[in-house]
Amino acid sequence: LEQRVDAVLVDWMLPGGSGLEFVRRLRRDERTVALPVIMLTARTDERDIATGLDAGADDYLTKPFSPRELQARIRALLRRSRDFDDGSTVSVGALSIDTAAHRVSVDGTEVALGHTEFKLLAFLARHPDRVYSRDQLLDQVWGPGTFIEERTVDVHVLRLRKSLRPTGADALIETVRGAGYRIATG
């Protein structure tokens, strides 16, 4: 917390603790909630991947991996995190998204979101009532050429809804069966 950090690489198995718990702590702290996180692990099971992403990781890389792939993923994550801040405020009903401050509020109540959930919400809010497929969301939010499973979108939508649920704004995020997701204005 005393240094400026651009991104965090976290191994699932840390000396003296769990990488999952470390990521969860990052996501609970307002100073690190938006920090891009890549989880590194030998765990390749689909449930483990979902658990890592649910804990707050923005990307998940299984061992063994090449240094070149890791570098590419880091560059892509940093590019996405930096390019997304255009200084605008987007509103849909009572929901307000300040992209410069990386803040989301509903009727004045601030909602803490992870980096990817923030980007997903802001993207959908910029295009209200338009349905986006998982593929389209992967390209628009994660970036083209990202090596992430389509179902990762579902995990992040669930996390986004869970974060918005206490304010009632989770109802704005709609699933359009067989098509994708949208943010509804009415």
Short mmCIF file of C-alpha atoms in Angstrom, two decimals:
data_model
loop_
_atom_site.label_atom_id
_atom_site.label_comp_id
_atom_site.label_asym_id
_atom_site.label_seq_id
_atom_site.Cartn_x
_atom_site.Cartn_y
_atom_site.Cartn_z
CA LEU A 1 0.00 0.00 0.00
CA GLU A 2 2.99 2.30 0.37
CA GLN A 3 4.08 1.87 -3.26
CA ARG A 4 2.35 2.50 -6.57
CA VAL A 5 1.49 -0.87 -8.09
CA ASP A 6 0.24 -1.29 -11.67
CA ALA A 7 -0.81 -4.94 -11.44
CA VAL A 8 -0.50 -7.94 -9.14
CA LEU A 9 0.48 -11.52 -9.99
CA VAL A 10 -0.78 -13.88 -7.30
CA ASP A 11 -0.07 -17.57 -6.97
CA TRP A 12 -2.91 -19.67 -5.54
CA MET A 13 -0.50 -21.21 -3.01
CA LEU A 14 1.38 -18.50 -1.07
CA PRO A 15 3.79 -19.12 1.78
CA GLY A 16 1.75 -18.87 4.97
CA GLY A 17 -1.61 -18.36 3.28
CA SER A 18 -3.94 -18.58 0.36
CA GLY A 19 -3.62 -16.49 -2.78
CA LEU A 20 -7.42 -16.53 -2.98
CA GLU A 21 -7.72 -14.86 0.41
CA PHE A 22 -5.06 -12.32 -0.56
CA VAL A 23 -7.06 -11.38 -3.69
CA ARG A 24 -10.26 -11.14 -1.63
CA ARG A 25 -8.50 -8.77 0.77
CA LEU A 26 -7.37 -6.63 -2.18
CA ARG A 27 -10.96 -6.42 -3.43
CA ARG A 28 -12.31 -5.43 0.01
CA ASP A 29 -9.89 -2.51 0.40
CA GLU A 30 -10.99 0.66 -1.40
CA ARG A 31 -7.35 1.50 -2.14
CA THR A 32 -6.82 -1.73 -4.10
CA VAL A 33 -10.31 -2.65 -5.30
CA ALA A 34 -9.49 -1.61 -8.89
CA LEU A 35 -5.97 -3.04 -8.99
CA PRO A 36 -5.60 -5.46 -11.95
CA VAL A 37 -4.89 -9.01 -10.72
CA ILE A 38 -3.70 -12.11 -12.58
CA MET A 39 -3.88 -15.40 -10.69
CA LEU A 40 -1.19 -17.97 -11.46
CA THR A 41 -1.77 -21.59 -10.51
CA ALA A 42 -1.35 -25.22 -11.45
CA ARG A 43 -5.06 -25.74 -10.81
CA THR A 44 -6.78 -26.29 -14.16
CA ASP A 45 -10.20 -27.54 -13.07
CA GLU A 46 -13.13 -25.39 -14.24
CA ARG A 47 -14.34 -24.98 -10.64
CA ASP A 48 -10.90 -23.74 -9.58
CA ILE A 49 -10.85 -21.21 -12.43
CA ALA A 50 -14.31 -19.96 -11.43
CA THR A 51 -13.21 -19.78 -7.79
CA GLY A 52 -10.14 -17.73 -8.72
CA LEU A 53 -12.19 -15.33 -10.82
CA ASP A 54 -14.90 -15.16 -8.13
CA ALA A 55 -12.23 -14.22 -5.58
CA GLY A 56 -11.52 -11.13 -7.69
CA ALA A 57 -8.84 -12.06 -10.22
CA ASP A 58 -9.19 -10.34 -13.59
CA ASP A 59 -7.33 -13.11 -15.42
CA TYR A 60 -6.27 -16.68 -14.62
CA LEU A 61 -3.16 -18.34 -15.99
CA THR A 62 -2.38 -22.02 -15.43
CA LYS A 63 1.08 -23.50 -15.04
CA PRO A 64 3.09 -24.30 -16.97
CA PHE A 65 2.96 -21.13 -19.06
CA SER A 66 5.48 -19.36 -21.23
CA PRO A 67 7.05 -16.11 -20.08
CA ARG A 68 5.98 -14.59 -23.41
CA GLU A 69 2.29 -15.42 -22.71
CA LEU A 70 2.54 -13.98 -19.20
CA GLN A 71 4.09 -10.78 -20.55
CA ALA A 72 1.37 -10.49 -23.20
CA ARG A 73 -1.37 -10.95 -20.60
CA ILE A 74 0.20 -8.34 -18.32
CA ARG A 75 0.47 -5.86 -21.20
CA ALA A 76 -3.15 -6.52 -22.22
CA LEU A 77 -4.43 -6.12 -18.66
CA LEU A 78 -2.51 -2.87 -18.18
CA ARG A 79 -3.65 -1.56 -21.56
CA ARG A 80 -7.28 -2.30 -20.73
CA SER A 81 -7.03 -0.74 -17.29
CA ARG A 82 -5.38 2.47 -18.55
CA ASP A 83 -7.36 2.95 -21.74
CA PHE A 84 -10.71 2.68 -20.03
CA ASP A 85 -10.59 5.92 -18.04
CA ASP A 86 -11.94 8.65 -20.30
CA GLY A 87 -13.03 10.96 -17.49
CA SER A 88 -16.73 10.73 -18.22
CA THR A 89 -19.69 10.04 -15.97
CA VAL A 90 -22.32 7.61 -17.21
CA SER A 91 -25.78 7.37 -15.65
CA VAL A 92 -28.59 4.86 -16.05
CA GLY A 93 -31.51 5.64 -13.77
CA ALA A 94 -30.20 5.91 -10.20
CA LEU A 95 -26.89 4.30 -11.22
CA SER A 96 -23.96 6.68 -11.71
CA ILE A 97 -20.49 5.63 -12.96
CA ASP A 98 -17.55 8.04 -12.69
CA THR A 99 -14.85 6.49 -14.90
CA ALA A 100 -12.13 8.96 -13.87
CA ALA A 101 -12.57 8.30 -10.15
CA HIS A 102 -13.47 4.62 -10.69
CA ARG A 103 -16.60 5.07 -8.56
CA VAL A 104 -20.05 3.60 -8.87
CA SER A 105 -23.00 4.84 -6.85
CA VAL A 106 -26.71 4.14 -6.74
CA ASP A 107 -28.82 6.98 -5.34
CA GLY A 108 -25.68 8.35 -3.70
CA THR A 109 -24.67 5.02 -2.09
CA GLU A 110 -21.21 3.99 -3.25
CA VAL A 111 -20.79 0.43 -4.55
CA ALA A 112 -17.35 -1.22 -4.45
CA LEU A 113 -16.56 -3.13 -7.66
CA GLY A 114 -13.53 -5.00 -8.87
CA HIS A 115 -11.66 -3.73 -11.90
CA THR A 116 -13.31 -6.04 -14.44
CA GLU A 117 -16.82 -5.65 -13.02
CA PHE A 118 -16.38 -1.87 -13.16
CA LYS A 119 -15.34 -2.02 -16.82
CA LEU A 120 -18.19 -4.40 -17.67
CA LEU A 121 -20.78 -2.18 -15.99
CA ALA A 122 -19.41 1.00 -17.57
CA PHE A 123 -19.38 -0.56 -21.02
CA LEU A 124 -22.96 -1.81 -20.75
CA ALA A 125 -24.11 1.52 -19.30
CA ARG A 126 -22.59 3.37 -22.25
CA HIS A 127 -24.80 1.27 -24.52
CA PRO A 128 -28.10 0.91 -22.65
CA ASP A 129 -30.71 -1.54 -23.94
CA ARG A 130 -28.28 -3.03 -26.46
CA VAL A 131 -27.63 -6.74 -26.11
CA TYR A 132 -24.02 -7.95 -26.26
CA SER A 133 -22.98 -11.56 -26.68
CA ARG A 134 -20.26 -13.08 -24.53
CA ASP A 135 -17.85 -12.85 -27.49
CA GLN A 136 -18.63 -9.18 -27.99
CA LEU A 137 -18.16 -8.45 -24.28
CA LEU A 138 -14.84 -10.31 -24.25
CA ASP A 139 -13.63 -8.14 -27.13
CA GLN A 140 -14.98 -4.87 -25.73
CA VAL A 141 -14.21 -5.29 -22.03
CA TRP A 142 -11.28 -7.73 -21.89
CA GLY A 143 -9.85 -6.76 -25.28
CA PRO A 144 -9.53 -8.55 -28.62
CA GLY A 145 -7.28 -11.58 -28.64
CA THR A 146 -7.77 -12.26 -24.94
CA PHE A 147 -7.38 -15.94 -24.08
CA ILE A 148 -10.32 -16.26 -21.70
CA GLU A 149 -13.23 -18.71 -21.75
CA GLU A 150 -16.61 -17.26 -22.76
CA ARG A 151 -18.09 -18.44 -19.45
CA THR A 152 -15.76 -16.03 -17.68
CA VAL A 153 -18.21 -13.31 -18.73
CA ASP A 154 -20.96 -15.14 -16.82
CA VAL A 155 -18.81 -15.25 -13.68
CA HIS A 156 -18.13 -11.51 -13.84
CA VAL A 157 -21.81 -10.70 -14.50
CA LEU A 158 -22.73 -12.75 -11.41
CA ARG A 159 -20.13 -10.87 -9.34
CA LEU A 160 -21.41 -7.56 -10.68
CA ARG A 161 -25.01 -8.43 -9.79
CA LYS A 162 -23.95 -9.57 -6.32
CA SER A 163 -22.19 -6.26 -5.68
CA LEU A 164 -25.18 -4.24 -6.92
CA ARG A 165 -27.82 -6.35 -5.11
CA PRO A 166 -27.88 -4.35 -1.81
CA THR A 167 -28.86 -1.22 -3.78
CA GLY A 168 -31.41 -2.99 -5.99
CA ALA A 169 -29.48 -1.98 -9.12
CA ASP A 170 -28.72 -5.63 -9.93
CA ALA A 171 -32.08 -5.71 -11.72
CA LEU A 172 -30.64 -3.37 -14.36
CA ILE A 173 -28.34 -6.14 -15.65
CA GLU A 174 -30.49 -8.42 -17.77
CA THR A 175 -29.72 -11.77 -19.33
CA VAL A 176 -31.22 -12.17 -22.79
CA ARG A 177 -31.51 -15.90 -23.22
CA GLY A 178 -29.49 -17.19 -26.15
CA ALA A 179 -28.17 -13.71 -26.96
CA GLY A 180 -26.16 -12.20 -24.10
CA TYR A 181 -26.44 -9.35 -21.60
CA ARG A 182 -27.67 -5.77 -21.51
CA ILE A 183 -28.30 -2.97 -19.06
CA ALA A 184 -31.94 -1.97 -19.15
CA THR A 185 -33.16 1.60 -18.91
CA GLY A 186 -36.78 0.91 -18.30
#
